[in-house]
Amino acid sequence: MDNNSWVKRTTLFLTSQAISQFGSTLVQFAIMWYITLETKSGVMMTISIICGFLPTFFLSPFSGVVADRYNRKVIIALSDSFIAFATLILAILFLMGYKFIWLLFAVSAIRSLGSGMQTPAIGAILPQFVPQDKLIKVNGINSSIHSVVMLLSPMFSAFLLSVASIEAIFFIDVFTALIAVFTLLVFIKIPPHKKALDRNATTYLSDLKAGLKYIKAHKYIKHFFLFCIFFFFLIAPVSFLTPLQVTRNYGGDVWRLTAIEVVFSVGMMLGGVIVSYFKVFKNKIHTMAFACFLTAITTFALGFSIIFWIYLFIIFTMGIAVPLFHTNSNVLIQEKVEQEYLGRVFGILTMISSSMVPLGMLVFGPLADAVSIEVILLGTGAVLILLSILLSKNKELLSHGR
């Protein structure tokens, strides 16, 4: 593979995805804040979160099959276009005066469908043009870019909502999606993978069964997915209850809620840089176990009464752990799973993450009204410590993590 060729394609691909993601994240924050300001209802926010997760959960196994059967570049472009079209319709309806909350729920669900279709394809397409020994670096850089987007988008969204209408943000998302799709289709040449060229492809159901059979036959994938089920369930409280914890313990000042988002994103940026340019451990599983342990310790630490500046430092440290874990877990799959099964494996992983986090909130959300959030964080932090130790001792995963 020509060095300049893959570098150029990777740069254009990551840039186009960052532009698209920036517009999408602007809309996500705008919808969330609009619902919050208009309804001031926790139930409405819960419905919004469910609408944003459930379609991805149901679609992911099938979108994984699609990502393995067809041209992944086209799938990504079509998904972006689908999301942009839904947002355009919403913007037009809002301009016409149809500013109904249920429309935001419906569009959140439609956008989730597009995201569910796109995510396995993005995870599976990188090994098609990135050399295997560069996957860690590229995934780490991608994680840093994601962190920058997550750092800037809430600030831009808040600024735009203060000086313009929500419709303006909707149109920005449409514009950024068009740029991303145009760049992907016109400037980035990615040949279809082998299975996408197979005209004698089997049925969707047989492909799905073959994917599940493949996962069942590979112990390291089964062990990793089992770990992910518990991990994503246990991180739900620290992911969603910290803003409520800040409001209860330190006051509802907007700058405090913004501060925890900013320092977490800065931590993720640093973590992305670390994983891109430095080997934390030779074995990817050791790095993932360390990241899980770091998440566990910081979650446990948030269970104590501490001054706000220390609280922010703990959140920052937690942010560093995110790329260390996710980059290595993605690369482990990209390196070890055959090209023709990558989409289906990433599809099942997306299904796990998009189901266990909301399931965790259904358990821990109501519990937070019965016991203190500190007690929940101490409990989940302690279990996460045990989970990180079990991961570091798993011989099956360790043998594939080298």
Coordinates of C-alpha atoms in Angstrom, one line a residue:
M1 CA 0.0 0.0 0.0
D2 CA 1.4 3.4 -1.1
N3 CA 2.3 5.5 1.9
N4 CA 1.0 8.8 0.5
S5 CA -2.2 7.1 -0.7
W6 CA -3.3 5.8 2.6
V7 CA -2.3 8.9 4.5
K8 CA -4.3 11.1 2.1
R9 CA -7.3 8.9 2.2
T10 CA -7.2 8.7 6.0
T11 CA -6.8 12.4 6.4
L12 CA -9.8 13.1 4.1
F13 CA -11.9 10.4 5.7
L14 CA -11.3 11.6 9.3
T15 CA -11.8 15.2 8.3
S16 CA -15.1 14.5 6.5
Q17 CA -16.4 12.5 9.4
A18 CA -15.3 15.2 11.9
I19 CA -17.3 17.9 9.9
S20 CA -20.4 15.6 9.8
Q21 CA -20.1 14.8 13.5
F22 CA -19.7 18.4 14.4
G23 CA -23.0 19.3 12.7
S24 CA -24.8 16.2 14.2
T25 CA -23.5 17.0 17.7
L26 CA -24.7 20.6 17.4
V27 CA -28.2 19.3 16.7
Q28 CA -28.1 16.7 19.5
F29 CA -27.3 19.4 22.1
A30 CA -29.8 21.9 20.6
I31 CA -32.6 19.3 20.8
M32 CA -31.6 18.3 24.3
W33 CA -31.5 21.9 25.6
Y34 CA -34.7 22.9 23.7
I35 CA -36.6 20.0 25.3
T36 CA -35.1 20.9 28.7
L37 CA -36.0 24.6 28.5
E38 CA -39.5 24.1 27.0
T39 CA -40.7 21.2 29.2
K40 CA -38.4 21.3 32.3
S41 CA -39.4 17.6 32.6
G42 CA -37.2 14.7 33.5
V43 CA -39.7 12.3 31.9
M44 CA -39.5 14.2 28.5
M45 CA -35.7 14.0 28.7
T46 CA -35.9 10.2 29.4
I47 CA -38.1 9.8 26.4
S48 CA -35.7 11.8 24.3
I49 CA -32.7 9.6 25.4
I50 CA -34.7 6.4 24.7
C51 CA -35.6 7.7 21.2
G52 CA -31.9 8.3 20.6
F53 CA -30.8 4.8 21.7
L54 CA -33.5 2.2 21.0
P55 CA -33.5 2.4 17.1
T56 CA -29.7 1.9 17.1
F57 CA -30.1 -1.1 19.4
F58 CA -32.7 -2.8 17.2
L59 CA -30.9 -1.9 13.9
S60 CA -27.3 -2.7 14.8
P61 CA -27.3 -6.5 14.1
F62 CA -28.9 -6.0 10.7
S63 CA -26.7 -2.9 9.9
G64 CA -23.7 -5.0 10.6
V65 CA -24.9 -7.5 7.9
V66 CA -25.4 -4.6 5.5
A67 CA -21.9 -3.3 6.2
D68 CA -20.5 -6.7 5.3
R69 CA -22.6 -7.2 2.2
Y70 CA -22.3 -3.8 0.5
N71 CA -19.9 -1.0 -0.2
R72 CA -19.2 0.6 3.2
K73 CA -18.3 4.0 1.7
V74 CA -21.7 4.2 0.1
I75 CA -23.4 3.0 3.3
I76 CA -21.7 5.8 5.2
A77 CA -22.7 8.4 2.6
L78 CA -26.3 7.2 2.4
S79 CA -26.6 7.2 6.2
D80 CA -25.3 10.8 6.4
S81 CA -27.7 11.9 3.7
F82 CA -30.6 10.2 5.4
I83 CA -29.9 11.9 8.7
A84 CA -29.4 15.3 6.9
F85 CA -32.7 14.9 5.0
A86 CA -34.6 14.2 8.3
T87 CA -33.0 17.2 9.9
L88 CA -33.9 19.4 6.8
I89 CA -37.6 18.3 7.1
L90 CA -37.6 19.2 10.8
A91 CA -36.1 22.6 10.1
I92 CA -38.8 23.3 7.5
L93 CA -41.6 22.2 9.8
F94 CA -40.2 24.4 12.6
L95 CA -40.0 27.4 10.3
M96 CA -43.7 26.8 9.4
G97 CA -44.6 27.0 13.0
Y98 CA -45.0 23.3 13.8
K99 CA -42.8 23.4 16.9
F100 CA -44.0 20.2 18.5
I101 CA -41.9 18.2 21.0
W102 CA -43.0 14.9 19.5
L103 CA -41.4 16.0 16.2
L104 CA -38.0 16.2 18.1
F105 CA -38.6 12.7 19.5
A106 CA -39.4 11.4 16.0
V107 CA -36.4 13.0 14.4
S108 CA -34.1 11.8 17.2
A109 CA -35.4 8.2 16.5
I110 CA -34.8 8.7 12.7
R111 CA -31.3 10.1 13.3
S112 CA -30.6 7.1 15.6
L113 CA -31.6 4.8 12.7
G114 CA -29.1 6.5 10.5
S115 CA -26.4 6.4 13.1
G116 CA -27.1 2.7 13.8
M117 CA -26.6 1.9 10.1
Q118 CA -23.5 4.0 9.9
T119 CA -21.5 3.0 13.0
P120 CA -20.6 -0.6 12.0
A121 CA -19.6 0.5 8.5
I122 CA -17.2 3.2 10.0
G123 CA -15.6 0.7 12.3
A124 CA -15.2 -1.9 9.5
I125 CA -14.0 0.4 6.8
L126 CA -10.7 1.7 8.3
P127 CA -8.7 -1.5 7.9
Q128 CA -9.6 -1.4 4.2
F129 CA -7.1 1.5 3.6
V130 CA -5.1 1.9 6.8
P131 CA -2.1 -0.4 7.3
Q132 CA -2.5 -2.8 10.2
D133 CA 0.5 -1.4 12.1
K134 CA -1.1 2.1 11.9
L135 CA -4.5 1.3 13.2
I136 CA -3.7 2.2 16.8
K137 CA -2.4 5.6 15.7
V138 CA -5.3 6.3 13.4
N139 CA -7.9 5.2 15.9
G140 CA -6.2 7.3 18.6
I141 CA -6.2 10.4 16.3
N142 CA -9.8 9.8 15.5
S143 CA -10.6 9.6 19.2
S144 CA -8.8 13.0 19.7
I145 CA -10.8 14.5 16.9
H146 CA -14.0 13.2 18.5
S147 CA -13.0 14.8 21.8
V148 CA -12.3 18.2 20.1
V149 CA -15.8 18.0 18.5
M150 CA -17.4 17.1 21.9
L151 CA -15.5 20.0 23.4
L152 CA -16.5 22.7 20.9
S153 CA -20.0 21.6 19.9
P154 CA -21.8 22.3 23.2
M155 CA -20.2 25.7 23.4
F156 CA -21.1 26.6 19.8
S157 CA -24.6 25.2 20.2
A158 CA -25.2 27.3 23.3
F159 CA -23.8 30.4 21.6
L160 CA -26.0 29.8 18.4
L161 CA -29.1 29.3 20.5
S162 CA -28.5 32.6 22.3
V163 CA -28.1 34.6 19.0
A164 CA -30.1 32.6 16.5
S165 CA -33.0 30.2 16.2
I166 CA -32.9 26.4 16.6
E167 CA -33.7 26.1 12.9
A168 CA -30.3 27.7 12.1
I169 CA -28.6 24.9 13.8
F170 CA -30.6 22.4 11.9
F171 CA -29.5 23.9 8.6
I172 CA -25.9 23.9 9.7
D173 CA -26.2 20.1 10.2
V174 CA -27.6 19.7 6.7
F175 CA -24.7 21.8 5.3
T176 CA -22.0 19.9 7.1
A177 CA -23.5 16.6 6.1
L178 CA -23.4 17.6 2.4
I179 CA -19.8 18.6 2.7
A180 CA -18.9 15.2 4.3
V181 CA -20.9 13.2 1.7
F182 CA -19.4 15.1 -1.2
T183 CA -15.9 14.7 0.1
L184 CA -16.4 11.0 0.8
L185 CA -17.9 10.2 -2.6
V186 CA -15.7 12.5 -4.8
F187 CA -12.3 12.7 -3.2
I188 CA -11.8 9.4 -1.3
K189 CA -11.2 6.3 -3.3
I190 CA -11.9 3.2 -1.2
P191 CA -12.3 -0.1 -3.2
P192 CA -15.2 -2.3 -2.0
H193 CA -14.2 -5.2 0.2
K194 CA -14.3 -8.7 -1.2
K195 CA -17.8 -9.7 0.0
A196 CA -19.3 -6.5 -1.3
L197 CA -18.3 -7.7 -4.8
D198 CA -19.8 -11.1 -4.4
R199 CA -22.9 -11.3 -6.6
N200 CA -23.9 -14.7 -5.2
A201 CA -24.4 -13.3 -1.7
T202 CA -26.6 -15.3 0.7
T203 CA -29.7 -14.0 2.4
Y204 CA -29.7 -11.4 5.2
L205 CA -30.8 -14.0 7.7
S206 CA -28.2 -16.5 6.7
D207 CA -25.5 -13.8 6.9
L208 CA -26.7 -12.7 10.3
K209 CA -26.7 -16.4 11.5
A210 CA -23.2 -16.8 10.0
G211 CA -22.0 -13.7 12.0
L212 CA -23.4 -15.0 15.2
K213 CA -21.9 -18.4 14.5
Y214 CA -18.5 -16.6 13.9
I215 CA -18.7 -14.8 17.2
K216 CA -19.7 -18.0 19.0
A217 CA -16.8 -19.8 17.5
H218 CA -14.2 -17.2 18.7
K219 CA -13.7 -17.3 22.4
Y220 CA -11.9 -14.0 22.6
I221 CA -14.9 -12.1 21.0
K222 CA -17.3 -13.9 23.3
H223 CA -15.2 -13.0 26.4
F224 CA -14.8 -9.4 25.3
F225 CA -18.5 -8.9 24.6
L226 CA -19.4 -10.5 27.9
F227 CA -17.0 -8.0 29.6
C228 CA -18.7 -5.1 27.6
I229 CA -22.1 -6.1 28.8
F230 CA -21.1 -5.5 32.4
F231 CA -18.8 -2.6 31.7
F232 CA -21.4 -0.5 29.8
F233 CA -24.0 -1.2 32.4
L234 CA -21.8 -0.2 35.3
I235 CA -20.6 3.1 33.7
A236 CA -24.2 4.3 33.2
P237 CA -24.3 6.2 36.6
V238 CA -21.0 8.1 36.1
S239 CA -22.0 8.9 32.5
F240 CA -25.5 10.3 33.2
L241 CA -25.8 11.1 36.9
T242 CA -22.8 13.4 37.4
P243 CA -24.6 16.5 36.2
L244 CA -27.4 15.8 38.8
Q245 CA -24.7 15.1 41.4
V246 CA -23.1 18.5 40.6
T247 CA -26.5 20.3 40.8
R248 CA -27.3 18.6 44.2
N249 CA -23.9 19.1 45.8
Y250 CA -22.4 22.3 44.3
G251 CA -25.4 24.2 42.9
G252 CA -27.1 24.5 39.5
D253 CA -24.7 27.1 38.0
V254 CA -24.5 26.6 34.3
W255 CA -20.7 27.1 34.4
R256 CA -20.3 24.1 36.7
L257 CA -22.2 21.8 34.3
T258 CA -20.3 23.2 31.4
A259 CA -17.0 22.7 33.3
I260 CA -17.4 19.0 33.8
E261 CA -18.2 18.5 30.0
V262 CA -15.1 20.6 29.1
V263 CA -12.6 19.0 31.4
F264 CA -13.8 15.5 30.4
S265 CA -13.4 16.4 26.7
V266 CA -9.9 17.8 27.4
G267 CA -9.0 14.5 29.2
M268 CA -10.2 12.5 26.2
M269 CA -8.1 14.6 23.9
L270 CA -5.0 13.9 26.0
G271 CA -5.9 10.2 26.2
G272 CA -6.2 10.2 22.4
V273 CA -2.7 11.7 22.0
I274 CA -1.2 9.2 24.5
V275 CA -2.7 6.2 22.7
S276 CA -1.7 7.5 19.3
Y277 CA 2.0 8.2 20.0
F278 CA 2.9 6.0 23.0
K279 CA 2.5 2.3 23.9
V280 CA 1.0 2.2 27.4
F281 CA 1.5 -1.6 27.5
K282 CA 2.6 -4.0 24.9
N283 CA -0.5 -6.1 25.4
K284 CA -3.8 -4.2 24.3
I285 CA -5.7 -6.1 27.0
H286 CA -3.4 -4.8 29.7
T287 CA -4.0 -1.2 28.4
M288 CA -7.8 -1.8 28.4
A289 CA -7.7 -3.3 31.9
F290 CA -5.7 -0.2 33.0
A291 CA -8.2 2.1 31.4
C292 CA -11.1 0.2 33.1
F293 CA -9.2 0.4 36.5
L294 CA -8.7 4.1 36.0
T295 CA -12.4 4.5 35.3
A296 CA -13.2 2.4 38.4
I297 CA -11.0 4.4 40.7
T298 CA -12.3 7.8 39.5
T299 CA -15.9 6.5 39.7
F300 CA -15.2 5.4 43.3
A301 CA -13.5 8.7 44.1
L302 CA -16.6 10.7 43.0
G303 CA -18.5 8.9 45.7
F304 CA -16.8 11.0 48.4
S305 CA -17.6 14.6 49.5
I306 CA -14.8 16.7 47.8
I307 CA -14.3 20.3 46.8
F308 CA -15.4 21.1 43.2
W309 CA -11.9 21.7 41.8
I310 CA -10.8 18.2 42.9
Y311 CA -14.1 16.9 41.4
L312 CA -13.1 18.4 38.1
F313 CA -9.6 16.9 38.2
I314 CA -11.2 13.4 38.8
I315 CA -13.5 14.0 35.8
F316 CA -10.5 15.0 33.7
T317 CA -8.6 11.9 34.7
M318 CA -11.6 9.7 33.8
G319 CA -11.6 11.3 30.4
I320 CA -8.1 10.1 29.7
A321 CA -9.2 6.5 30.2
V322 CA -11.9 6.6 27.5
P323 CA -9.6 6.6 24.4
L324 CA -7.2 4.2 26.1
F325 CA -10.0 1.7 26.3
H326 CA -12.0 2.3 23.1
T327 CA -9.1 2.7 20.8
N328 CA -7.5 -0.5 21.8
S329 CA -10.8 -2.4 21.8
N330 CA -11.6 -1.2 18.3
V331 CA -8.1 -2.1 17.0
L332 CA -8.3 -5.5 18.6
I333 CA -11.4 -6.3 16.6
Q334 CA -10.0 -4.7 13.4
E335 CA -6.8 -6.7 13.6
K336 CA -8.3 -10.1 14.6
V337 CA -11.6 -10.3 12.8
E338 CA -11.7 -11.1 9.1
Q339 CA -12.8 -8.3 6.7
E340 CA -16.0 -10.1 5.7
Y341 CA -17.2 -10.3 9.3
L342 CA -16.1 -6.9 10.6
G343 CA -19.4 -5.2 10.1
R344 CA -21.4 -7.8 11.9
V345 CA -19.0 -7.9 14.8
F346 CA -19.1 -4.1 15.2
G347 CA -22.9 -4.3 14.8
I348 CA -23.3 -6.6 17.8
L349 CA -20.9 -4.4 19.8
T350 CA -22.9 -1.4 18.9
M351 CA -26.1 -3.2 20.0
I352 CA -24.5 -4.0 23.4
S353 CA -23.3 -0.5 24.0
S354 CA -26.6 1.1 22.9
S355 CA -28.7 -1.2 25.1
M356 CA -26.7 -1.6 28.3
V357 CA -26.1 2.1 29.0
P358 CA -29.9 2.9 28.9
L359 CA -30.7 -0.3 30.8
G360 CA -28.3 0.9 33.4
M361 CA -30.1 4.2 33.6
L362 CA -33.4 2.5 34.0
V363 CA -31.9 0.8 37.1
F364 CA -29.7 3.6 38.5
G365 CA -31.8 6.6 37.5
P366 CA -34.8 5.8 39.8
L367 CA -32.4 4.5 42.4
A368 CA -30.8 8.0 42.5
D369 CA -34.0 9.3 44.0
A370 CA -34.0 6.7 46.7
V371 CA -30.3 6.7 47.7
S372 CA -27.6 9.2 47.3
I373 CA -25.6 9.3 44.0
E374 CA -22.4 8.9 46.0
V375 CA -23.6 5.5 47.3
I376 CA -24.3 4.4 43.7
L377 CA -20.9 5.6 42.5
L378 CA -19.1 3.9 45.4
G379 CA -20.9 0.6 44.6
T380 CA -20.4 0.7 40.8
G381 CA -16.8 1.9 41.2
A382 CA -16.0 -1.1 43.5
V383 CA -17.5 -3.6 41.0
L384 CA -15.6 -1.9 38.1
I385 CA -12.3 -2.5 40.1
L386 CA -13.1 -6.2 40.3
L387 CA -14.1 -6.2 36.6
S388 CA -10.7 -4.6 35.6
I389 CA -8.8 -7.3 37.6
L390 CA -10.8 -10.1 35.8
L391 CA -10.0 -8.5 32.4
S392 CA -6.3 -8.3 33.2
K393 CA -6.3 -12.1 34.2
N394 CA -8.3 -13.4 31.2
K395 CA -5.9 -15.7 29.4
E396 CA -8.0 -16.0 26.2
L397 CA -8.0 -12.2 25.7
L398 CA -4.4 -11.8 26.8
S399 CA -3.3 -14.2 24.1
H400 CA -5.0 -12.1 21.4
G401 CA -4.0 -8.7 22.9
R402 CA -0.3 -9.0 22.2

